[in-house]
PDB file of C-alpha atoms and ligand atoms in Angstrom:
ATOM      1  CA  MET K 281      54.337 204.210 295.212  1.00  0.00           C
ATOM      2  CA  ARG K 282      51.399 206.162 293.846  1.00  0.00           C
ATOM      3  CA  THR K 283      48.576 208.096 295.462  1.00  0.00           C
ATOM      4  CA  ILE K 284      45.068 208.533 294.092  1.00  0.00           C
ATOM      5  CA  ALA K 285      42.432 210.943 295.367  1.00  0.00           C
ATOM      6  CA  HIS K 286      39.148 209.336 294.356  1.00  0.00           C
ATOM      7  CA  ILE K 287      36.135 211.660 294.446  1.00  0.00           C
ATOM      8  CA  SER K 288      32.676 210.792 293.157  1.00  0.00           C
ATOM      9  CA  ASP K 289      29.105 212.028 292.870  1.00  0.00           C
ATOM     10  CA  LEU K 290      29.741 215.756 293.210  1.00  0.00           C
ATOM     11  CA  HIS K 291      26.179 216.476 291.978  1.00  0.00           C
ATOM     12  CA  PHE K 292      26.421 220.187 291.197  1.00  0.00           C
ATOM     13  CA  GLY K 293      22.923 221.501 291.749  1.00  0.00           C
ATOM     14  CA  THR K 294      22.828 219.946 295.221  1.00  0.00           C
ATOM     15  CA  VAL K 295      26.338 220.813 296.358  1.00  0.00           C
ATOM     16  CA  ASP K 296      27.105 221.744 299.949  1.00  0.00           C
ATOM     17  CA  LEU K 297      29.390 224.696 299.175  1.00  0.00           C
ATOM     18  CA  PRO K 298      31.492 224.805 302.388  1.00  0.00           C
ATOM     19  CA  VAL K 299      32.212 221.091 301.882  1.00  0.00           C
ATOM     20  CA  ALA K 300      33.237 221.681 298.261  1.00  0.00           C
ATOM     21  CA  GLU K 301      35.538 224.553 299.251  1.00  0.00           C
ATOM     22  CA  ALA K 302      37.232 222.521 301.984  1.00  0.00           C
ATOM     23  CA  LEU K 303      37.603 219.580 299.608  1.00  0.00           C
ATOM     24  CA  ALA K 304      39.292 221.705 296.939  1.00  0.00           C
ATOM     25  CA  ASP K 305      41.756 223.078 299.518  1.00  0.00           C
ATOM     26  CA  GLU K 306      42.512 219.638 300.850  1.00  0.00           C
ATOM     27  CA  LEU K 307      42.976 218.032 297.427  1.00  0.00           C
ATOM     28  CA  ASN K 308      45.353 220.773 296.356  1.00  0.00           C
ATOM     29  CA  ARG K 309      47.370 220.350 299.546  1.00  0.00           C
ATOM     30  CA  SER K 310      47.551 216.552 299.228  1.00  0.00           C
ATOM     31  CA  ALA K 311      48.796 216.683 295.591  1.00  0.00           C
ATOM     32  CA  PRO K 312      47.911 213.110 294.570  1.00  0.00           C
ATOM     33  CA  SER K 313      49.655 211.325 291.674  1.00  0.00           C
ATOM     34  CA  LEU K 314      46.194 211.228 290.037  1.00  0.00           C
ATOM     35  CA  LEU K 315      42.773 212.671 290.792  1.00  0.00           C
ATOM     36  CA  ILE K 316      39.877 210.434 289.744  1.00  0.00           C
ATOM     37  CA  ALA K 317      36.270 211.673 289.570  1.00  0.00           C
ATOM     38  CA  SER K 318      33.893 208.782 288.904  1.00  0.00           C
ATOM     39  CA  GLY K 319      30.761 210.478 287.578  1.00  0.00           C
ATOM     40  CA  ASP K 320      27.551 212.271 288.581  1.00  0.00           C
ATOM     41  CA  PHE K 321      29.089 215.716 288.220  1.00  0.00           C
ATOM     42  CA  THR K 322      25.605 217.252 288.042  1.00  0.00           C
ATOM     43  CA  GLN K 323      22.185 216.648 289.533  1.00  0.00           C
ATOM     44  CA  ARG K 324      20.135 217.074 286.337  1.00  0.00           C
ATOM     45  CA  ALA K 325      22.649 217.676 283.542  1.00  0.00           C
ATOM     46  CA  ARG K 326      21.660 221.378 283.282  1.00  0.00           C
ATOM     47  CA  ARG K 327      24.029 223.870 281.675  1.00  0.00           C
ATOM     48  CA  SER K 328      24.455 225.896 284.870  1.00  0.00           C
ATOM     49  CA  GLN K 329      25.231 222.739 286.830  1.00  0.00           C
ATOM     50  CA  TYR K 330      27.760 221.622 284.233  1.00  0.00           C
ATOM     51  CA  GLN K 331      29.356 225.069 284.201  1.00  0.00           C
ATOM     52  CA  ALA K 332      29.738 225.024 287.988  1.00  0.00           C
ATOM     53  CA  ALA K 333      31.212 221.500 287.873  1.00  0.00           C
ATOM     54  CA  ALA K 334      33.658 222.492 285.126  1.00  0.00           C
ATOM     55  CA  ASP K 335      34.766 225.594 287.044  1.00  0.00           C
ATOM     56  CA  TYR K 336      35.290 223.462 290.123  1.00  0.00           C
ATOM     57  CA  LEU K 337      37.304 220.774 288.307  1.00  0.00           C
ATOM     58  CA  LYS K 338      39.632 223.472 286.968  1.00  0.00           C
ATOM     59  CA  ARG K 339      40.564 224.319 290.548  1.00  0.00           C
ATOM     60  CA  LEU K 340      41.503 220.734 291.429  1.00  0.00           C
ATOM     61  CA  PRO K 341      44.957 219.179 291.029  1.00  0.00           C
ATOM     62  CA  ARG K 342      46.048 217.461 287.827  1.00  0.00           C
ATOM     63  CA  PRO K 343      46.419 214.987 286.248  1.00  0.00           C
ATOM     64  CA  GLN K 344      42.751 214.040 286.341  1.00  0.00           C
ATOM     65  CA  LEU K 345      40.798 211.092 284.985  1.00  0.00           C
ATOM     66  CA  VAL K 346      37.041 211.667 284.760  1.00  0.00           C
ATOM     67  CA  ILE K 347      34.060 209.629 283.575  1.00  0.00           C
ATOM     68  CA  PRO K 348      30.307 210.420 283.478  1.00  0.00           C
ATOM     69  CA  GLY K 349      27.529 209.059 285.698  1.00  0.00           C
ATOM     70  CA  ASN K 350      23.820 208.480 285.127  1.00  0.00           C
ATOM     71  CA  HIS K 351      22.950 211.965 286.441  1.00  0.00           C
ATOM     72  CA  ASP K 352      25.122 213.499 283.719  1.00  0.00           C
ATOM     73  CA  ILE K 353      22.514 212.425 281.138  1.00  0.00           C
ATOM     74  CA  PRO K 354      19.341 214.568 281.031  1.00  0.00           C
ATOM     75  CA  LEU K 355      16.327 212.789 282.519  1.00  0.00           C
ATOM     76  CA  TRP K 356      13.293 214.773 281.335  1.00  0.00           C
ATOM     77  CA  ASP K 357      14.661 216.378 278.167  1.00  0.00           C
ATOM     78  CA  VAL K 358      13.946 213.281 276.060  1.00  0.00           C
ATOM     79  CA  ILE K 359      15.341 214.622 272.780  1.00  0.00           C
ATOM     80  CA  ARG K 360      18.644 215.399 274.407  1.00  0.00           C
ATOM     81  CA  ARG K 361      18.465 212.268 276.523  1.00  0.00           C
ATOM     82  CA  PHE K 362      18.111 209.863 273.624  1.00  0.00           C
ATOM     83  CA  PHE K 363      19.897 211.654 270.819  1.00  0.00           C
ATOM     84  CA  PHE K 364      22.601 213.749 272.488  1.00  0.00           C
ATOM     85  CA  PRO K 365      22.923 212.207 275.952  1.00  0.00           C
ATOM     86  CA  LEU K 366      26.463 213.266 276.794  1.00  0.00           C
ATOM     87  CA  ASN K 367      26.890 216.348 274.572  1.00  0.00           C
ATOM     88  CA  ARG K 368      26.973 218.657 277.549  1.00  0.00           C
ATOM     89  CA  TYR K 369      29.348 216.371 279.408  1.00  0.00           C
ATOM     90  CA  ARG K 370      31.657 216.422 276.401  1.00  0.00           C
ATOM     91  CA  HIS K 371      31.415 220.178 276.121  1.00  0.00           C
ATOM     92  CA  TYR K 372      31.878 221.132 279.762  1.00  0.00           C
ATOM     93  CA  ILE K 373      33.752 218.259 281.435  1.00  0.00           C
ATOM     94  CA  SER K 374      35.693 216.150 278.925  1.00  0.00           C
ATOM     95  CA  ALA K 375      35.445 215.198 275.257  1.00  0.00           C
ATOM     96  CA  ASP K 376      37.110 211.885 276.068  1.00  0.00           C
ATOM     97  CA  LEU K 377      34.667 209.105 276.965  1.00  0.00           C
ATOM     98  CA  ARG K 378      37.443 206.480 276.896  1.00  0.00           C
ATOM     99  CA  PRO K 379      39.997 208.086 279.194  1.00  0.00           C
ATOM    100  CA  VAL K 380      43.192 206.326 280.152  1.00  0.00           C
ATOM    101  CA  TYR K 381      46.042 207.402 282.415  1.00  0.00           C
ATOM    102  CA  ARG K 382      49.415 205.716 282.292  1.00  0.00           C
ATOM    103  CA  ASP K 383      52.742 206.223 284.002  1.00  0.00           C
ATOM    104  CA  GLU K 384      55.652 203.914 284.867  1.00  0.00           C
ATOM    105  CA  GLU K 385      53.814 202.267 287.757  1.00  0.00           C
ATOM    106  CA  MET K 386      50.120 202.205 286.932  1.00  0.00           C
ATOM    107  CA  ILE K 387      47.538 202.218 284.182  1.00  0.00           C
ATOM    108  CA  VAL K 388      44.028 203.503 284.880  1.00  0.00           C
ATOM    109  CA  ILE K 389      41.219 202.809 282.410  1.00  0.00           C
ATOM    110  CA  GLY K 390      37.972 204.785 282.625  1.00  0.00           C
ATOM    111  CA  LEU K 391      34.752 203.190 281.300  1.00  0.00           C
ATOM    112  CA  ASN K 392      31.573 205.176 280.701  1.00  0.00           C
ATOM    113  CA  THR K 393      28.746 203.061 282.168  1.00  0.00           C
ATOM    114  CA  ALA K 394      25.986 205.728 281.934  1.00  0.00           C
ATOM    115  CA  ARG K 395      23.208 204.825 279.467  1.00  0.00           C
ATOM    116  CA  SER K 396      20.183 206.712 278.105  1.00  0.00           C
ATOM    117  CA  PHE K 397      18.355 203.560 277.158  1.00  0.00           C
ATOM    118  CA  SER K 398      18.948 201.581 280.288  1.00  0.00           C
ATOM    119  CA  PHE K 399      15.377 201.937 281.509  1.00  0.00           C
ATOM    120  CA  VAL K 400      14.160 200.303 278.290  1.00  0.00           C
ATOM    121  CA  TRP K 401      16.494 197.380 278.837  1.00  0.00           C
ATOM    122  CA  ASN K 402      16.340 197.060 282.561  1.00  0.00           C
ATOM    123  CA  GLY K 403      13.439 199.041 283.918  1.00  0.00           C
ATOM    124  CA  PHE K 404      15.727 201.446 285.783  1.00  0.00           C
ATOM    125  CA  TRP K 405      17.036 204.778 284.592  1.00  0.00           C
ATOM    126  CA  LYS K 406      19.885 204.722 287.025  1.00  0.00           C
ATOM    127  CA  ASP K 407      21.398 201.384 286.015  1.00  0.00           C
ATOM    128  CA  GLY K 408      24.610 201.284 284.048  1.00  0.00           C
ATOM    129  CA  ARG K 409      26.132 198.954 281.552  1.00  0.00           C
ATOM    130  CA  ILE K 410      29.443 197.839 280.069  1.00  0.00           C
ATOM    131  CA  SER K 411      29.301 197.245 276.310  1.00  0.00           C
ATOM    132  CA  GLU K 412      31.067 194.841 273.970  1.00  0.00           C
ATOM    133  CA  GLU K 413      33.282 197.665 272.676  1.00  0.00           C
ATOM    134  CA  GLN K 414      34.325 198.434 276.202  1.00  0.00           C
ATOM    135  CA  LEU K 415      35.392 194.829 276.724  1.00  0.00           C
ATOM    136  CA  VAL K 416      37.672 195.329 273.740  1.00  0.00           C
ATOM    137  CA  ASP K 417      38.935 198.527 275.344  1.00  0.00           C
ATOM    138  CA  ILE K 418      39.882 196.655 278.501  1.00  0.00           C
ATOM    139  CA  ARG K 419      41.605 193.978 276.437  1.00  0.00           C
ATOM    140  CA  LEU K 420      43.547 196.382 274.241  1.00  0.00           C
ATOM    141  CA  ARG K 421      44.675 198.640 277.028  1.00  0.00           C
ATOM    142  CA  ALA K 422      45.080 196.487 280.117  1.00  0.00           C
ATOM    143  CA  CYS K 423      46.305 193.258 278.525  1.00  0.00           C
ATOM    144  CA  GLU K 424      49.014 195.129 276.644  1.00  0.00           C
ATOM    145  CA  ALA K 425      50.367 196.823 279.767  1.00  0.00           C
ATOM    146  CA  PRO K 426      53.205 194.916 281.485  1.00  0.00           C
ATOM    147  CA  PRO K 427      52.057 192.646 284.348  1.00  0.00           C
ATOM    148  CA  GLU K 428      54.189 194.485 286.914  1.00  0.00           C
ATOM    149  CA  MET K 429      52.116 197.646 286.411  1.00  0.00           C
ATOM    150  CA  PHE K 430      49.243 198.306 288.797  1.00  0.00           C
ATOM    151  CA  LYS K 431      46.070 198.013 286.711  1.00  0.00           C
ATOM    152  CA  ILE K 432      42.920 199.886 287.618  1.00  0.00           C
ATOM    153  CA  VAL K 433      39.449 200.151 286.053  1.00  0.00           C
ATOM    154  CA  VAL K 434      37.158 203.078 286.937  1.00  0.00           C
ATOM    155  CA  THR K 435      33.383 202.967 286.412  1.00  0.00           C
ATOM    156  CA  HIS K 436      30.503 204.983 287.823  1.00  0.00           C
ATOM    157  CA  HIS K 437      28.421 201.931 288.695  1.00  0.00           C
ATOM    158  CA  PRO K 438      30.057 199.457 291.091  1.00  0.00           C
ATOM    159  CA  PHE K 439      30.817 195.752 290.640  1.00  0.00           C
ATOM    160  CA  ILE K 440      29.767 194.748 294.155  1.00  0.00           C
ATOM    161  CA  PRO K 441      26.925 195.921 296.432  1.00  0.00           C
ATOM    162  CA  PRO K 442      27.430 197.437 299.882  1.00  0.00           C
ATOM    163  CA  PRO K 443      28.046 194.929 302.699  1.00  0.00           C
ATOM    164  CA  GLY K 444      24.932 192.986 303.640  1.00  0.00           C
ATOM    165  CA  GLU K 445      22.995 194.093 300.550  1.00  0.00           C
ATOM    166  CA  ARG K 446      21.881 192.085 297.571  1.00  0.00           C
ATOM    167  CA  LEU K 447      23.250 192.574 294.077  1.00  0.00           C
ATOM    168  CA  HIS K 448      21.408 195.772 293.197  1.00  0.00           C
ATOM    169  CA  GLY K 449      22.694 198.897 291.519  1.00  0.00           C
ATOM    170  CA  ILE K 450      25.719 197.101 290.154  1.00  0.00           C
ATOM    171  CA  VAL K 451      26.790 197.531 286.592  1.00  0.00           C
ATOM    172  CA  HIS K 452      25.140 195.334 283.954  1.00  0.00           C
ATOM    173  CA  GLY K 453      27.609 193.277 281.957  1.00  0.00           C
ATOM    174  CA  SER K 454      29.753 192.861 285.064  1.00  0.00           C
ATOM    175  CA  LYS K 455      30.256 189.116 284.541  1.00  0.00           C
ATOM    176  CA  ARG K 456      31.796 189.489 281.102  1.00  0.00           C
ATOM    177  CA  ALA K 457      33.748 192.572 282.096  1.00  0.00           C
ATOM    178  CA  LEU K 458      35.201 190.806 285.120  1.00  0.00           C
ATOM    179  CA  ALA K 459      36.243 187.836 282.968  1.00  0.00           C
ATOM    180  CA  GLU K 460      38.125 190.301 280.762  1.00  0.00           C
ATOM    181  CA  MET K 461      39.570 192.107 283.753  1.00  0.00           C
ATOM    182  CA  GLU K 462      40.715 188.838 285.263  1.00  0.00           C
ATOM    183  CA  ALA K 463      42.419 187.799 282.023  1.00  0.00           C
ATOM    184  CA  CYS K 464      44.199 191.161 281.765  1.00  0.00           C
ATOM    185  CA  GLY K 465      45.402 191.238 285.385  1.00  0.00           C
ATOM    186  CA  ILE K 466      43.313 194.099 286.766  1.00  0.00           C
ATOM    187  CA  ASP K 467      44.183 194.664 290.441  1.00  0.00           C
ATOM    188  CA  LEU K 468      41.656 197.248 291.544  1.00  0.00           C
ATOM    189  CA  CYS K 469      38.364 198.757 290.419  1.00  0.00           C
ATOM    190  CA  LEU K 470      36.963 202.075 291.625  1.00  0.00           C
ATOM    191  CA  ALA K 471      33.359 203.308 291.486  1.00  0.00           C
ATOM    192  CA  GLY K 472      30.726 205.523 293.123  1.00  0.00           C
ATOM    193  CA  HIS K 473      26.980 205.887 292.378  1.00  0.00           C
ATOM    194  CA  LEU K 474      25.427 204.483 295.573  1.00  0.00           C
ATOM    195  CA  HIS K 475      26.760 207.349 297.740  1.00  0.00           C
ATOM    196  CA  MET K 476      28.262 204.794 300.088  1.00  0.00           C
ATOM    197  CA  GLY K 477      31.915 204.090 300.786  1.00  0.00           C
ATOM    198  CA  TYR K 478      32.815 200.399 301.032  1.00  0.00           C
ATOM    199  CA  SER K 479      35.285 197.905 299.636  1.00  0.00           C
ATOM    200  CA  GLY K 480      35.709 194.179 299.086  1.00  0.00           C
ATOM    201  CA  ASP K 481      37.016 191.438 296.846  1.00  0.00           C
ATOM    202  CA  VAL K 482      34.842 191.055 293.720  1.00  0.00           C
ATOM    203  CA  ARG K 483      34.873 187.266 294.251  1.00  0.00           C
ATOM    204  CA  THR K 484      32.515 187.675 297.219  1.00  0.00           C
ATOM    205  CA  HIS K 485      29.721 188.332 294.689  1.00  0.00           C
ATOM    206  CA  HIS K 486      31.073 186.880 291.459  1.00  0.00           C
ATOM    207  CA  GLU K 487      31.896 183.243 292.019  1.00  0.00           C
ATOM    208  CA  ALA K 488      33.204 182.633 288.502  1.00  0.00           C
ATOM    209  CA  VAL K 489      36.061 185.088 289.010  1.00  0.00           C
ATOM    210  CA  LYS K 490      39.279 183.437 290.150  1.00  0.00           C
ATOM    211  CA  ARG K 491      41.502 186.501 290.416  1.00  0.00           C
ATOM    212  CA  SER K 492      41.388 188.585 293.572  1.00  0.00           C
ATOM    213  CA  ILE K 493      40.361 192.075 292.414  1.00  0.00           C
ATOM    214  CA  LEU K 494      39.689 194.717 295.006  1.00  0.00           C
ATOM    215  CA  SER K 495      36.562 196.838 294.473  1.00  0.00           C
ATOM    216  CA  VAL K 496      36.566 200.208 296.251  1.00  0.00           C
ATOM    217  CA  GLN K 497      33.617 202.632 296.275  1.00  0.00           C
ATOM    218  CA  ALA K 498      33.627 206.295 297.262  1.00  0.00           C
ATOM    219  CA  GLY K 499      30.676 208.084 298.870  1.00  0.00           C
ATOM    220  CA  THR K 500      29.366 211.417 297.618  1.00  0.00           C
ATOM    221  CA  ALA K 501      32.079 214.031 297.991  1.00  0.00           C
ATOM    222  CA  THR K 502      29.941 217.160 298.049  1.00  0.00           C
ATOM    223  CA  SER K 503      26.228 216.453 297.536  1.00  0.00           C
ATOM    224  CA  THR K 504      23.533 217.060 300.125  1.00  0.00           C
ATOM    225  CA  ARG K 505      21.856 213.871 298.828  1.00  0.00           C
ATOM    226  CA  ARG K 506      23.581 211.651 301.343  1.00  0.00           C
ATOM    227  CA  ARG K 507      22.436 208.140 302.195  1.00  0.00           C
ATOM    228  CA  GLY K 508      23.139 207.888 305.883  1.00  0.00           C
ATOM    229  CA  GLU K 509      26.828 208.653 305.417  1.00  0.00           C
ATOM    230  CA  PRO K 510      28.693 211.951 305.632  1.00  0.00           C
ATOM    231  CA  ASN K 511      30.287 213.501 302.551  1.00  0.00           C
ATOM    232  CA  ALA K 512      33.535 211.667 301.913  1.00  0.00           C
ATOM    233  CA  TYR K 513      36.188 210.709 299.418  1.00  0.00           C
ATOM    234  CA  ASN K 514      38.976 208.123 299.345  1.00  0.00           C
ATOM    235  CA  PHE K 515      42.690 208.818 299.431  1.00  0.00           C
ATOM    236  CA  ILE K 516      44.371 205.654 298.167  1.00  0.00           C
ATOM    237  CA  THR K 517      48.048 204.767 298.477  1.00  0.00           C
ATOM    238  CA  LEU K 518      49.231 202.051 296.094  1.00  0.00           C
ATOM    239  CA  ASN K 519      52.225 199.787 296.275  1.00  0.00           C
ATOM    240  CA  PRO K 520      52.520 196.660 294.138  1.00  0.00           C
ATOM    241  CA  ASP K 521      51.184 194.360 296.854  1.00  0.00           C
ATOM    242  CA  ASN K 522      49.546 196.647 299.327  1.00  0.00           C
ATOM    243  CA  ILE K 523      46.866 199.294 299.262  1.00  0.00           C
ATOM    244  CA  THR K 524      45.838 201.752 301.941  1.00  0.00           C
ATOM    245  CA  ILE K 525      42.393 203.320 301.679  1.00  0.00           C
ATOM    246  CA  GLN K 526      41.940 206.381 303.767  1.00  0.00           C
ATOM    247  CA  VAL K 527      38.304 207.494 303.956  1.00  0.00           C
ATOM    248  CA  ARG K 528      38.285 211.265 304.467  1.00  0.00           C
ATOM    249  CA  ALA K 529      34.853 212.308 305.736  1.00  0.00           C
ATOM    250  CA  TRP K 530      33.240 215.666 306.559  1.00  0.00           C
ATOM    251  CA  ASP K 531      32.565 216.061 310.284  1.00  0.00           C
ATOM    252  CA  GLY K 532      30.465 219.213 309.892  1.00  0.00           C
ATOM    253  CA  HIS K 533      33.489 221.519 310.001  1.00  0.00           C
ATOM    254  CA  LYS K 534      36.361 219.805 308.228  1.00  0.00           C
ATOM    255  CA  PHE K 535      37.459 216.562 306.574  1.00  0.00           C
ATOM    256  CA  ILE K 536      38.830 214.003 309.020  1.00  0.00           C
ATOM    257  CA  ASP K 537      40.215 210.472 308.808  1.00  0.00           C
ATOM    258  CA  ALA K 538      37.050 208.406 309.254  1.00  0.00           C
ATOM    259  CA  ALA K 539      38.621 205.054 308.451  1.00  0.00           C
ATOM    260  CA  ARG K 540      41.907 203.685 307.246  1.00  0.00           C
ATOM    261  CA  THR K 541      41.985 200.190 305.749  1.00  0.00           C
ATOM    262  CA  HIS K 542      45.074 198.290 304.655  1.00  0.00           C
ATOM    263  CA  PHE K 543      44.965 195.450 302.168  1.00  0.00           C
ATOM    264  CA  SER K 544      47.980 193.222 301.471  1.00  0.00           C
ATOM    265  CA  ARG K 545      48.201 190.805 298.590  1.00  0.00           C
ATOM    266  CA  LEU K 546      49.304 187.443 299.941  1.00  0.00           C
ATOM    267  CA  ALA K 547      49.650 184.559 297.481  1.00  0.00           C
ATOM    268  CA  GLY K 548      47.669 186.622 294.963  1.00  0.00           C
ATOM    269  CA  VAL K 549      44.769 187.366 297.323  1.00  0.00           C
ATOM    270  CA  TRP K 550      43.914 190.794 298.734  1.00  0.00           C
ATOM    271  CA  GLN K 551      43.509 190.478 302.487  1.00  0.00           C
ATOM    272  CA  MET K 552      42.394 193.131 304.907  1.00  0.00           C
ATOM    273  CA  GLU K 553      44.852 193.738 307.750  1.00  0.00           C
ATOM    274  CA  GLY K 554      44.078 194.618 311.329  1.00  0.00           C
TER     275      GLY K 554
HETATM  276 FE1  FE2 W 737      25.191 209.951 292.451  1.00  0.00          FE
HETATM  277 FE1  FE2 W 738      24.836 207.610 289.909  1.00  0.00          FE
END
């Protein structure tokens, strides 16, 4: 059994400080097997915002696996944006843009989906992408891990949209990445970005995928830029064929259990219980 505390979209620069303090206390008390932070550490990639995010991360439990988000690349500073997009991220948060965590039960592969040039390609600054090299990364790391290990991919941009919404905001290159993930036996993918917590089987939006892969998104843990949902994070309990996702949400005074969803894998398919 393993536990993962999955936080996302901290957005230092727009942080609700009492929420951040309560979150740090709670995460340290819960002592997860792994803490995952899936990008958007800052609001505008400023030094002061990065410094505050770095100081905060130091107070959170370890081990940690972290990846950048689109807000971690400067928007208006075009020199930095196009030539040194993640220099500050590397300096303040982590030099490793291809993080991996491995123990006896699980392997977690972090992919950086934030891109400086995405607006040239796609018309949207906020869109993300998975590259050819990253497909190789998935292959080398996940395919080599034994099949009995729980295999997880973490991105900032999600693979599926929120319930009832069209395919927007999802990561570009998702089709090819999912083919690779299917071939390498990925069980679960984690993301943030839309500031909405939701989960589902990737096959609901990607018909070519045959393997049941669960896609779980976390809301914004600490930012005041909420999209109709309270600040929240996910506490995930993993067993080989069942997953519990506990959504811990801020009620204005403290974090509470807002939802608890169980998925069991029956005949290779993740099914929601209850
Ligand atoms: Fe965000
Ligand atoms: Fe984002």
